[in-house]
Amino acid sequence: MQTELSKKLGVEHAVFGFTPFPAVAAAITRAGGFGVLGAVRYTAPDDLARDLDWMQEHTEGLPYGLDVVMPAKKVEGVSEAEVEAMIPAGHRQFVKDTLAKHGVPELAEGEASGWRITGWMEQVARSQLDVAFEYPIKLLANALGSPPADVVQRAHDNGVLVAALAGSARHARHHADAGIDIVVAQGYEAGGHTGEIASMVLVPEVAEAVAPLPVLAAGGIGSGEQIAAGLALGAQGVWLGSLWLTTTEADLHSRALTRKLLAAGSGDTVRSRALTGKPARQLRTEWTDAWDDPSGPGTLPMPLQGLLVAEAVSRIQKYEVEPLLGTPVGQIVGKMTTERGVQEVFDELTRGFERAVDRINRIAGRETR
């Protein structure tokens, strides 16, 4: 599954795997793909450095990248405490009432929330980059579109390609104008923050809009046949995220959540603002239903919503309160029915890709291998 882009980056397969777990990212790279470690959960630079050290030791000299979350426009002098002070008391009470309704225990005295959406903040994201550029990363991806111009320039000065996610051709053209090297066309089916256009429509629109820049197809892809479809639509590779959540290398810290993912169908996700304040596809739960209920207070804009629910999400996860327990995941969750190692996933992807190519060759009257 090689393309011009995969050859440029020195990887066997044009499969880019985004994951918050270092063990999964390293396994993706070792399997012949391109592992991309998500940085949003690293609020302490030392923690990111520790895991990048581990990546260095477990990627056998093969390439990998980092995904950050930072806005294109720089905001100066706003601390996390000042942002938290903007959260209305009524919303805090709604969180308390929802947790009490489901009997969610408090965290132990002095125990800090283990989940914070703070990687979006300018100073946090930039501290992540200060660490990342000390390592031989080959790609910097930004989940909120084009990073600031000085970040793009800094990446290029370090020989690092820059990728940005786009949910429309208009967004993609903006990325091209900003000097982005790779556009990730992320369709409506994708897990996490995503737009409203489905992959089948989006990928060719973006590929045409930014040609000759390489495009990665993302959203709803979980088989080799779908990879072949993405390449047929004009992409030079695929960006997979949800598929890795049920691999044996993933560290979800919750057997209950793994069970829910394995049991979920493709219709069991919802695009909700409940987690971060921006529309993000995730498992539908009683938590998302509560926030999407018109009788409730409604969600706050990003980043207020993420800060508001941080401790609540930690409590739900720690105590595995199943009715509320969820995670960002795409509609491909319906295909994630067994726990498998990353290498086994890759073996299945390559077999499916070969089947698809052989089938098209037969339809076209060409000989197959």
mmCIF file of C-alpha atoms in Angstrom:
data_model
loop_
_atom_site.group_PDB
_atom_site.id
_atom_site.type_symbol
_atom_site.label_atom_id
_atom_site.label_comp_id
_atom_site.label_asym_id
_atom_site.label_seq_id
_atom_site.Cartn_x
_atom_site.Cartn_y
_atom_site.Cartn_z
ATOM 1 C CA MET A 1 0.000 0.000 0.000
ATOM 2 C CA GLN A 2 2.652 2.467 -1.108
ATOM 3 C CA THR A 3 2.134 5.920 -2.556
ATOM 4 C CA GLU A 4 4.386 8.830 -3.368
ATOM 5 C CA LEU A 5 3.817 10.197 0.148
ATOM 6 C CA SER A 6 4.592 6.944 1.950
ATOM 7 C CA LYS A 7 7.790 6.575 -0.069
ATOM 8 C CA LYS A 8 8.770 10.154 0.813
ATOM 9 C CA LEU A 9 8.365 9.376 4.512
ATOM 10 C CA GLY A 10 10.044 5.998 4.223
ATOM 11 C CA VAL A 11 7.147 3.803 5.336
ATOM 12 C CA GLU A 12 5.932 0.545 3.816
ATOM 13 C CA HIS A 13 2.209 1.277 3.944
ATOM 14 C CA ALA A 14 0.405 4.596 3.441
ATOM 15 C CA VAL A 15 -1.479 4.065 6.703
ATOM 16 C CA PHE A 16 -1.190 6.851 9.268
ATOM 17 C CA GLY A 17 -2.374 5.736 12.685
ATOM 18 C CA PHE A 18 -3.386 8.366 15.243
ATOM 19 C CA THR A 19 -3.522 7.208 18.869
ATOM 20 C CA PRO A 20 -3.081 8.612 22.396
ATOM 21 C CA PHE A 21 -1.127 5.487 23.390
ATOM 22 C CA PRO A 22 2.657 5.327 22.804
ATOM 23 C CA ALA A 23 2.620 1.514 22.640
ATOM 24 C CA VAL A 24 0.047 1.610 19.842
ATOM 25 C CA ALA A 25 1.848 4.365 17.915
ATOM 26 C CA ALA A 26 5.133 2.461 18.090
ATOM 27 C CA ALA A 27 3.450 -0.786 17.032
ATOM 28 C CA ILE A 28 1.856 0.962 14.033
ATOM 29 C CA THR A 29 5.275 2.195 12.947
ATOM 30 C CA ARG A 30 6.877 -1.221 13.440
ATOM 31 C CA ALA A 31 4.084 -2.829 11.401
ATOM 32 C CA GLY A 32 5.019 -0.681 8.405
ATOM 33 C CA GLY A 33 2.636 2.223 8.924
ATOM 34 C CA PHE A 34 3.223 5.690 10.334
ATOM 35 C CA GLY A 35 2.394 6.032 14.035
ATOM 36 C CA VAL A 36 1.179 9.437 15.235
ATOM 37 C CA LEU A 37 1.090 10.044 18.987
ATOM 38 C CA GLY A 38 -1.653 12.355 20.260
ATOM 39 C CA ALA A 39 -0.253 15.006 22.614
ATOM 40 C CA VAL A 40 -3.420 16.625 23.962
ATOM 41 C CA ARG A 41 -3.329 14.763 27.267
ATOM 42 C CA TYR A 42 0.254 15.767 28.075
ATOM 43 C CA THR A 43 0.021 18.836 30.276
ATOM 44 C CA ALA A 44 3.531 18.320 31.695
ATOM 45 C CA PRO A 45 6.450 18.520 29.232
ATOM 46 C CA ASP A 46 8.381 15.905 31.206
ATOM 47 C CA ASP A 47 5.591 13.364 30.663
ATOM 48 C CA LEU A 48 5.691 13.894 26.911
ATOM 49 C CA ALA A 49 9.486 13.644 26.906
ATOM 50 C CA ARG A 50 9.268 10.372 28.842
ATOM 51 C CA ASP A 51 6.919 8.832 26.278
ATOM 52 C CA LEU A 52 8.883 10.141 23.302
ATOM 53 C CA ASP A 53 11.977 8.558 24.854
ATOM 54 C CA TRP A 54 10.004 5.307 24.964
ATOM 55 C CA MET A 55 8.918 5.777 21.334
ATOM 56 C CA GLN A 56 12.535 6.227 20.309
ATOM 57 C CA GLU A 57 13.437 2.943 21.961
ATOM 58 C CA HIS A 58 10.551 0.992 20.420
ATOM 59 C CA THR A 59 10.292 2.227 16.817
ATOM 60 C CA GLU A 60 13.518 0.641 15.556
ATOM 61 C CA GLY A 61 14.649 3.857 13.891
ATOM 62 C CA LEU A 62 11.475 4.024 11.794
ATOM 63 C CA PRO A 63 9.509 7.274 11.372
ATOM 64 C CA TYR A 64 6.681 8.535 13.566
ATOM 65 C CA GLY A 65 4.876 11.816 14.258
ATOM 66 C CA LEU A 66 3.039 13.904 16.839
ATOM 67 C CA ASP A 67 -0.483 15.342 16.861
ATOM 68 C CA VAL A 68 -1.175 18.550 18.802
ATOM 69 C CA VAL A 69 -4.276 20.660 19.341
ATOM 70 C CA MET A 70 -3.714 24.382 18.937
ATOM 71 C CA PRO A 71 -5.681 27.228 17.361
ATOM 72 C CA ALA A 72 -4.334 29.141 14.383
ATOM 73 C CA LYS A 73 -4.799 32.440 16.213
ATOM 74 C CA LYS A 74 -2.560 33.129 19.161
ATOM 75 C CA VAL A 75 -4.144 34.187 22.455
ATOM 76 C CA GLU A 76 -1.831 35.903 24.922
ATOM 77 C CA GLY A 77 -1.950 36.088 28.699
ATOM 78 C CA VAL A 78 -4.967 33.889 29.503
ATOM 79 C CA SER A 79 -4.381 31.343 32.261
ATOM 80 C CA GLU A 80 -6.329 28.151 32.849
ATOM 81 C CA ALA A 81 -7.620 29.541 36.152
ATOM 82 C CA GLU A 82 -8.953 32.659 34.409
ATOM 83 C CA VAL A 83 -10.720 30.512 31.831
ATOM 84 C CA GLU A 84 -12.254 28.261 34.500
ATOM 85 C CA ALA A 85 -13.617 31.334 36.262
ATOM 86 C CA MET A 86 -15.819 31.935 33.209
ATOM 87 C CA ILE A 87 -17.809 28.713 33.800
ATOM 88 C CA PRO A 88 -21.351 29.516 35.047
ATOM 89 C CA ALA A 89 -22.415 28.137 38.415
ATOM 90 C CA GLY A 90 -25.542 26.612 36.854
ATOM 91 C CA HIS A 91 -23.445 24.409 34.592
ATOM 92 C CA ARG A 92 -21.339 23.249 37.536
ATOM 93 C CA GLN A 93 -24.523 22.323 39.381
ATOM 94 C CA PHE A 94 -25.814 20.408 36.358
ATOM 95 C CA VAL A 95 -22.659 18.284 36.384
ATOM 96 C CA LYS A 96 -23.049 17.599 40.111
ATOM 97 C CA ASP A 97 -26.702 16.649 39.723
ATOM 98 C CA THR A 98 -26.022 14.330 36.772
ATOM 99 C CA LEU A 99 -23.251 12.520 38.624
ATOM 100 C CA ALA A 100 -25.352 12.254 41.788
ATOM 101 C CA LYS A 101 -28.261 10.800 39.790
ATOM 102 C CA HIS A 102 -26.022 7.927 38.730
ATOM 103 C CA GLY A 103 -24.278 7.519 42.093
ATOM 104 C CA VAL A 104 -20.813 8.400 40.834
ATOM 105 C CA PRO A 105 -18.393 8.468 43.808
ATOM 106 C CA GLU A 106 -16.144 11.434 44.513
ATOM 107 C CA LEU A 107 -12.417 11.247 43.880
ATOM 108 C CA ALA A 108 -10.319 10.546 46.956
ATOM 109 C CA GLU A 109 -9.282 13.592 48.968
ATOM 110 C CA GLY A 110 -6.328 15.264 47.287
ATOM 111 C CA GLU A 111 -6.659 13.165 44.128
ATOM 112 C CA ALA A 112 -6.398 15.301 41.024
ATOM 113 C CA SER A 113 -8.420 14.793 37.896
ATOM 114 C CA GLY A 114 -6.564 12.517 35.525
ATOM 115 C CA TRP A 115 -8.165 13.940 32.401
ATOM 116 C CA ARG A 116 -7.782 17.541 31.329
ATOM 117 C CA ILE A 117 -8.451 19.107 27.953
ATOM 118 C CA THR A 118 -5.738 21.727 28.282
ATOM 119 C CA GLY A 119 -3.550 20.826 25.323
ATOM 120 C CA TRP A 120 -5.540 23.345 23.290
ATOM 121 C CA MET A 121 -4.093 26.204 25.326
ATOM 122 C CA GLU A 122 -1.384 28.222 23.598
ATOM 123 C CA GLN A 123 1.241 27.841 26.302
ATOM 124 C CA VAL A 124 0.618 24.109 26.759
ATOM 125 C CA ALA A 125 0.755 23.285 23.056
ATOM 126 C CA ARG A 126 3.909 25.333 22.582
ATOM 127 C CA SER A 127 5.598 23.601 25.511
ATOM 128 C CA GLN A 128 4.760 20.294 23.812
ATOM 129 C CA LEU A 129 6.441 21.510 20.634
ATOM 130 C CA ASP A 130 9.543 22.599 22.566
ATOM 131 C CA VAL A 131 9.867 18.973 23.633
ATOM 132 C CA ALA A 132 8.837 17.387 20.321
ATOM 133 C CA PHE A 133 11.393 19.206 18.192
ATOM 134 C CA GLU A 134 14.149 17.688 20.341
ATOM 135 C CA TYR A 135 13.178 14.319 18.834
ATOM 136 C CA PRO A 136 13.397 13.106 15.211
ATOM 137 C CA ILE A 137 9.666 13.340 14.510
ATOM 138 C CA LYS A 138 8.843 13.403 10.806
ATOM 139 C CA LEU A 139 5.315 14.830 10.969
ATOM 140 C CA LEU A 140 3.462 17.395 13.060
ATOM 141 C CA ALA A 141 -0.312 17.201 12.753
ATOM 142 C CA ASN A 142 -2.800 19.692 14.167
ATOM 143 C CA ALA A 143 -6.336 18.611 15.003
ATOM 144 C CA LEU A 144 -7.725 22.169 14.914
ATOM 145 C CA GLY A 145 -6.631 23.030 11.399
ATOM 146 C CA SER A 146 -3.597 25.089 10.454
ATOM 147 C CA PRO A 147 -1.267 25.856 13.372
ATOM 148 C CA PRO A 148 0.096 29.386 13.739
ATOM 149 C CA ALA A 149 2.433 30.502 10.952
ATOM 150 C CA ASP A 150 5.487 30.559 13.198
ATOM 151 C CA VAL A 151 4.839 26.933 14.194
ATOM 152 C CA VAL A 152 4.618 25.862 10.543
ATOM 153 C CA GLN A 153 7.902 27.647 9.867
ATOM 154 C CA ARG A 154 9.569 26.117 12.907
ATOM 155 C CA ALA A 155 8.496 22.639 11.807
ATOM 156 C CA HIS A 156 9.832 23.202 8.307
ATOM 157 C CA ASP A 157 13.113 24.540 9.718
ATOM 158 C CA ASN A 158 13.419 21.229 11.585
ATOM 159 C CA GLY A 159 12.663 19.175 8.469
ATOM 160 C CA VAL A 160 9.225 18.198 9.776
ATOM 161 C CA LEU A 161 6.178 17.988 7.512
ATOM 162 C CA VAL A 162 2.973 19.621 8.774
ATOM 163 C CA ALA A 163 -0.492 18.104 8.424
ATOM 164 C CA ALA A 164 -3.850 19.667 9.258
ATOM 165 C CA LEU A 165 -7.334 18.199 9.450
ATOM 166 C CA ALA A 166 -10.055 19.611 7.218
ATOM 167 C CA GLY A 167 -13.792 18.994 7.102
ATOM 168 C CA SER A 168 -14.462 20.880 3.883
ATOM 169 C CA ALA A 169 -12.721 21.924 0.670
ATOM 170 C CA ARG A 170 -12.789 25.513 1.929
ATOM 171 C CA HIS A 171 -10.856 24.530 5.046
ATOM 172 C CA ALA A 172 -8.429 22.534 2.932
ATOM 173 C CA ARG A 173 -7.681 25.507 0.656
ATOM 174 C CA HIS A 174 -7.008 27.621 3.742
ATOM 175 C CA HIS A 175 -4.488 25.007 4.907
ATOM 176 C CA ALA A 176 -2.776 25.028 1.514
ATOM 177 C CA ASP A 177 -2.503 28.825 1.658
ATOM 178 C CA ALA A 178 -0.980 28.519 5.141
ATOM 179 C CA GLY A 179 1.861 26.338 3.866
ATOM 180 C CA ILE A 180 0.583 23.003 5.141
ATOM 181 C CA ASP A 181 2.249 19.967 3.543
ATOM 182 C CA ILE A 182 -0.504 17.340 3.993
ATOM 183 C CA VAL A 183 -4.268 17.763 4.310
ATOM 184 C CA VAL A 184 -6.264 15.173 6.256
ATOM 185 C CA ALA A 185 -9.779 15.087 4.779
ATOM 186 C CA GLN A 186 -11.807 13.952 7.778
ATOM 187 C CA GLY A 187 -15.363 12.945 7.025
ATOM 188 C CA TYR A 188 -18.489 13.047 9.153
ATOM 189 C CA GLU A 189 -18.077 9.378 10.133
ATOM 190 C CA ALA A 190 -14.844 10.020 12.028
ATOM 191 C CA GLY A 191 -14.383 9.869 15.774
ATOM 192 C CA GLY A 192 -13.563 13.022 17.710
ATOM 193 C CA HIS A 193 -13.954 16.530 16.309
ATOM 194 C CA THR A 194 -15.444 16.256 12.853
ATOM 195 C CA GLY A 195 -17.512 18.203 10.349
ATOM 196 C CA GLU A 196 -20.733 17.476 8.484
ATOM 197 C CA ILE A 197 -19.558 16.141 5.092
ATOM 198 C CA ALA A 198 -19.193 12.388 4.571
ATOM 199 C CA SER A 199 -15.890 10.921 3.439
ATOM 200 C CA MET A 200 -17.135 9.695 0.045
ATOM 201 C CA VAL A 201 -17.961 13.291 -0.905
ATOM 202 C CA LEU A 202 -15.222 15.061 1.040
ATOM 203 C CA VAL A 203 -12.084 13.206 -0.062
ATOM 204 C CA PRO A 204 -12.333 13.874 -3.819
ATOM 205 C CA GLU A 205 -13.426 17.475 -3.204
ATOM 206 C CA VAL A 206 -10.383 18.116 -1.014
ATOM 207 C CA ALA A 207 -7.996 16.258 -3.321
ATOM 208 C CA GLU A 208 -9.122 18.439 -6.224
ATOM 209 C CA ALA A 209 -9.079 21.642 -4.164
ATOM 210 C CA VAL A 210 -5.474 21.340 -2.961
ATOM 211 C CA ALA A 211 -3.783 19.378 -5.773
ATOM 212 C CA PRO A 212 -0.901 18.599 -5.960
ATOM 213 C CA LEU A 213 -0.661 18.568 -2.145
ATOM 214 C CA PRO A 214 -1.071 15.031 -0.759
ATOM 215 C CA VAL A 215 -4.356 14.242 0.969
ATOM 216 C CA LEU A 216 -5.082 11.573 3.583
ATOM 217 C CA ALA A 217 -8.581 10.093 3.734
ATOM 218 C CA ALA A 218 -10.055 9.867 7.244
ATOM 219 C CA GLY A 219 -13.397 8.921 8.737
ATOM 220 C CA GLY A 220 -15.139 5.562 8.630
ATOM 221 C CA ILE A 221 -12.089 3.646 7.393
ATOM 222 C CA GLY A 222 -11.348 0.319 9.020
ATOM 223 C CA SER A 223 -10.670 -2.199 6.257
ATOM 224 C CA GLY A 224 -8.290 -2.699 3.383
ATOM 225 C CA GLU A 225 -11.157 -2.327 0.955
ATOM 226 C CA GLN A 226 -11.912 1.102 2.402
ATOM 227 C CA ILE A 227 -8.236 2.051 2.127
ATOM 228 C CA ALA A 228 -8.371 1.132 -1.568
ATOM 229 C CA ALA A 229 -11.505 3.270 -1.918
ATOM 230 C CA GLY A 230 -9.748 6.236 -0.290
ATOM 231 C CA LEU A 231 -6.820 5.965 -2.680
ATOM 232 C CA ALA A 232 -9.226 5.606 -5.614
ATOM 233 C CA LEU A 233 -10.867 8.875 -4.547
ATOM 234 C CA GLY A 234 -7.567 10.729 -4.846
ATOM 235 C CA ALA A 235 -5.937 10.314 -1.425
ATOM 236 C CA GLN A 236 -2.293 9.364 -1.011
ATOM 237 C CA GLY A 237 -2.937 7.521 2.214
ATOM 238 C CA VAL A 238 -5.398 7.053 5.054
ATOM 239 C CA TRP A 239 -5.597 8.407 8.596
ATOM 240 C CA LEU A 240 -7.009 5.870 11.058
ATOM 241 C CA GLY A 241 -7.812 6.581 14.707
ATOM 242 C CA SER A 242 -10.757 4.680 16.138
ATOM 243 C CA LEU A 243 -9.621 1.283 14.870
ATOM 244 C CA TRP A 244 -6.721 1.131 17.338
ATOM 245 C CA LEU A 245 -8.832 1.593 20.491
ATOM 246 C CA THR A 246 -9.550 -2.130 20.808
ATOM 247 C CA THR A 247 -6.050 -3.355 19.995
ATOM 248 C CA THR A 248 -4.235 -5.292 22.681
ATOM 249 C CA GLU A 249 -1.577 -2.564 22.898
ATOM 250 C CA ALA A 250 -4.157 0.114 23.773
ATOM 251 C CA ASP A 251 -4.359 1.181 27.405
ATOM 252 C CA LEU A 252 -7.928 2.312 28.016
ATOM 253 C CA HIS A 253 -7.665 1.554 31.772
ATOM 254 C CA SER A 254 -11.228 0.221 31.630
ATOM 255 C CA ARG A 255 -12.434 -3.238 30.727
ATOM 256 C CA ALA A 256 -15.985 -1.910 30.888
ATOM 257 C CA LEU A 257 -15.218 0.657 28.171
ATOM 258 C CA THR A 258 -13.520 -1.977 26.023
ATOM 259 C CA ARG A 259 -16.614 -4.171 26.349
ATOM 260 C CA LYS A 260 -18.838 -1.283 25.302
ATOM 261 C CA LEU A 261 -16.700 -0.594 22.235
ATOM 262 C CA LEU A 262 -16.672 -4.242 21.183
ATOM 263 C CA ALA A 263 -20.454 -4.452 21.570
ATOM 264 C CA ALA A 264 -21.301 -1.153 19.851
ATOM 265 C CA GLY A 265 -22.750 -0.949 16.370
ATOM 266 C CA SER A 266 -22.111 1.716 13.756
ATOM 267 C CA GLY A 267 -25.303 3.490 14.860
ATOM 268 C CA ASP A 268 -24.238 3.746 18.509
ATOM 269 C CA THR A 269 -22.246 6.970 18.198
ATOM 270 C CA VAL A 270 -23.406 10.566 18.307
ATOM 271 C CA ARG A 271 -21.857 13.857 17.238
ATOM 272 C CA SER A 272 -22.074 15.830 20.477
ATOM 273 C CA ARG A 273 -20.508 18.872 22.139
ATOM 274 C CA ALA A 274 -20.662 17.169 25.565
ATOM 275 C CA LEU A 275 -16.948 16.452 25.833
ATOM 276 C CA THR A 276 -15.155 19.571 24.583
ATOM 277 C CA GLY A 277 -17.735 22.114 23.443
ATOM 278 C CA LYS A 278 -17.056 21.388 19.752
ATOM 279 C CA PRO A 279 -18.988 18.702 17.847
ATOM 280 C CA ALA A 280 -17.133 15.446 18.439
ATOM 281 C CA ARG A 281 -18.290 11.946 17.488
ATOM 282 C CA GLN A 282 -18.304 9.606 20.488
ATOM 283 C CA LEU A 283 -20.192 6.695 21.965
ATOM 284 C CA ARG A 284 -23.743 7.674 22.755
ATOM 285 C CA THR A 285 -24.299 7.406 26.511
ATOM 286 C CA GLU A 286 -26.597 8.782 29.154
ATOM 287 C CA TRP A 287 -23.926 11.461 29.650
ATOM 288 C CA THR A 288 -24.197 12.688 26.042
ATOM 289 C CA ASP A 289 -27.989 12.391 26.207
ATOM 290 C CA ALA A 290 -28.063 14.605 29.317
ATOM 291 C CA TRP A 291 -26.058 17.350 27.633
ATOM 292 C CA ASP A 292 -28.014 17.137 24.391
ATOM 293 C CA ASP A 293 -31.393 17.259 26.174
ATOM 294 C CA PRO A 294 -33.134 20.591 25.375
ATOM 295 C CA SER A 295 -34.279 20.825 29.006
ATOM 296 C CA GLY A 296 -30.665 21.048 30.216
ATOM 297 C CA PRO A 297 -28.385 24.100 30.272
ATOM 298 C CA GLY A 298 -26.659 23.158 27.015
ATOM 299 C CA THR A 299 -22.941 22.861 26.470
ATOM 300 C CA LEU A 300 -20.401 25.651 26.783
ATOM 301 C CA PRO A 301 -18.033 26.690 23.994
ATOM 302 C CA MET A 302 -14.543 25.229 23.777
ATOM 303 C CA PRO A 303 -12.488 25.240 25.998
ATOM 304 C CA LEU A 304 -14.979 25.908 28.833
ATOM 305 C CA GLN A 305 -16.874 22.642 28.352
ATOM 306 C CA GLY A 306 -13.728 20.512 28.485
ATOM 307 C CA LEU A 307 -12.571 22.172 31.683
ATOM 308 C CA LEU A 308 -16.054 21.921 33.202
ATOM 309 C CA VAL A 309 -16.394 18.165 32.709
ATOM 310 C CA ALA A 310 -12.757 17.163 33.300
ATOM 311 C CA GLU A 311 -13.183 15.896 36.861
ATOM 312 C CA ALA A 312 -16.551 14.335 36.052
ATOM 313 C CA VAL A 313 -15.065 12.337 33.175
ATOM 314 C CA SER A 314 -12.225 11.177 35.443
ATOM 315 C CA ARG A 315 -14.723 9.967 38.035
ATOM 316 C CA ILE A 316 -16.867 8.202 35.455
ATOM 317 C CA GLN A 317 -13.808 6.453 34.041
ATOM 318 C CA LYS A 318 -12.229 5.561 37.391
ATOM 319 C CA TYR A 319 -15.384 3.995 38.793
ATOM 320 C CA GLU A 320 -16.492 2.583 35.408
ATOM 321 C CA VAL A 321 -20.036 3.927 35.640
ATOM 322 C CA GLU A 322 -21.231 2.149 32.517
ATOM 323 C CA PRO A 323 -24.344 4.206 31.647
ATOM 324 C CA LEU A 324 -22.142 7.331 31.480
ATOM 325 C CA LEU A 325 -18.929 5.713 30.257
ATOM 326 C CA GLY A 326 -17.887 6.683 26.739
ATOM 327 C CA THR A 327 -15.040 7.805 24.504
ATOM 328 C CA PRO A 328 -14.521 9.563 21.179
ATOM 329 C CA VAL A 329 -14.927 6.945 18.446
ATOM 330 C CA GLY A 330 -16.108 6.874 14.854
ATOM 331 C CA GLN A 331 -18.877 4.956 13.153
ATOM 332 C CA ILE A 332 -16.331 2.267 12.263
ATOM 333 C CA VAL A 333 -16.816 1.050 15.859
ATOM 334 C CA GLY A 334 -19.334 -1.434 14.459
ATOM 335 C CA LYS A 335 -16.447 -3.303 12.844
ATOM 336 C CA MET A 336 -14.366 -3.338 16.041
ATOM 337 C CA THR A 337 -15.715 -6.607 17.422
ATOM 338 C CA THR A 338 -12.590 -8.363 18.702
ATOM 339 C CA GLU A 339 -9.378 -7.433 20.487
ATOM 340 C CA ARG A 340 -6.378 -7.916 18.210
ATOM 341 C CA GLY A 341 -2.768 -6.854 18.134
ATOM 342 C CA VAL A 342 -1.720 -3.973 15.873
ATOM 343 C CA GLN A 343 0.243 -6.318 13.607
ATOM 344 C CA GLU A 344 -2.825 -8.526 13.167
ATOM 345 C CA VAL A 345 -4.873 -5.465 12.233
ATOM 346 C CA PHE A 346 -2.261 -4.531 9.635
ATOM 347 C CA ASP A 347 -2.235 -8.066 8.227
ATOM 348 C CA GLU A 348 -5.996 -7.867 7.765
ATOM 349 C CA LEU A 349 -5.781 -4.401 6.208
ATOM 350 C CA THR A 350 -3.218 -5.526 3.635
ATOM 351 C CA ARG A 351 -5.214 -8.656 2.744
ATOM 352 C CA GLY A 352 -8.352 -6.567 2.288
ATOM 353 C CA PHE A 353 -6.479 -4.057 0.142
ATOM 354 C CA GLU A 354 -5.198 -6.860 -2.096
ATOM 355 C CA ARG A 355 -8.723 -8.283 -2.437
ATOM 356 C CA ALA A 356 -10.062 -4.878 -3.461
ATOM 357 C CA VAL A 357 -7.320 -4.253 -6.014
ATOM 358 C CA ASP A 358 -7.750 -7.743 -7.494
ATOM 359 C CA ARG A 359 -11.507 -7.230 -7.755
ATOM 360 C CA ILE A 360 -11.132 -3.911 -9.577
ATOM 361 C CA ASN A 361 -8.559 -5.436 -11.895
ATOM 362 C CA ARG A 362 -10.997 -8.222 -12.781
ATOM 363 C CA ILE A 363 -13.780 -5.711 -13.412
ATOM 364 C CA ALA A 364 -11.411 -3.754 -15.637
ATOM 365 C CA GLY A 365 -10.437 -6.898 -17.514
ATOM 366 C CA ARG A 366 -6.865 -6.897 -16.212
ATOM 367 C CA GLU A 367 -4.965 -9.932 -14.990
ATOM 368 C CA THR A 368 -4.614 -10.341 -11.227
ATOM 369 C CA ARG A 369 -1.683 -11.704 -9.319
#
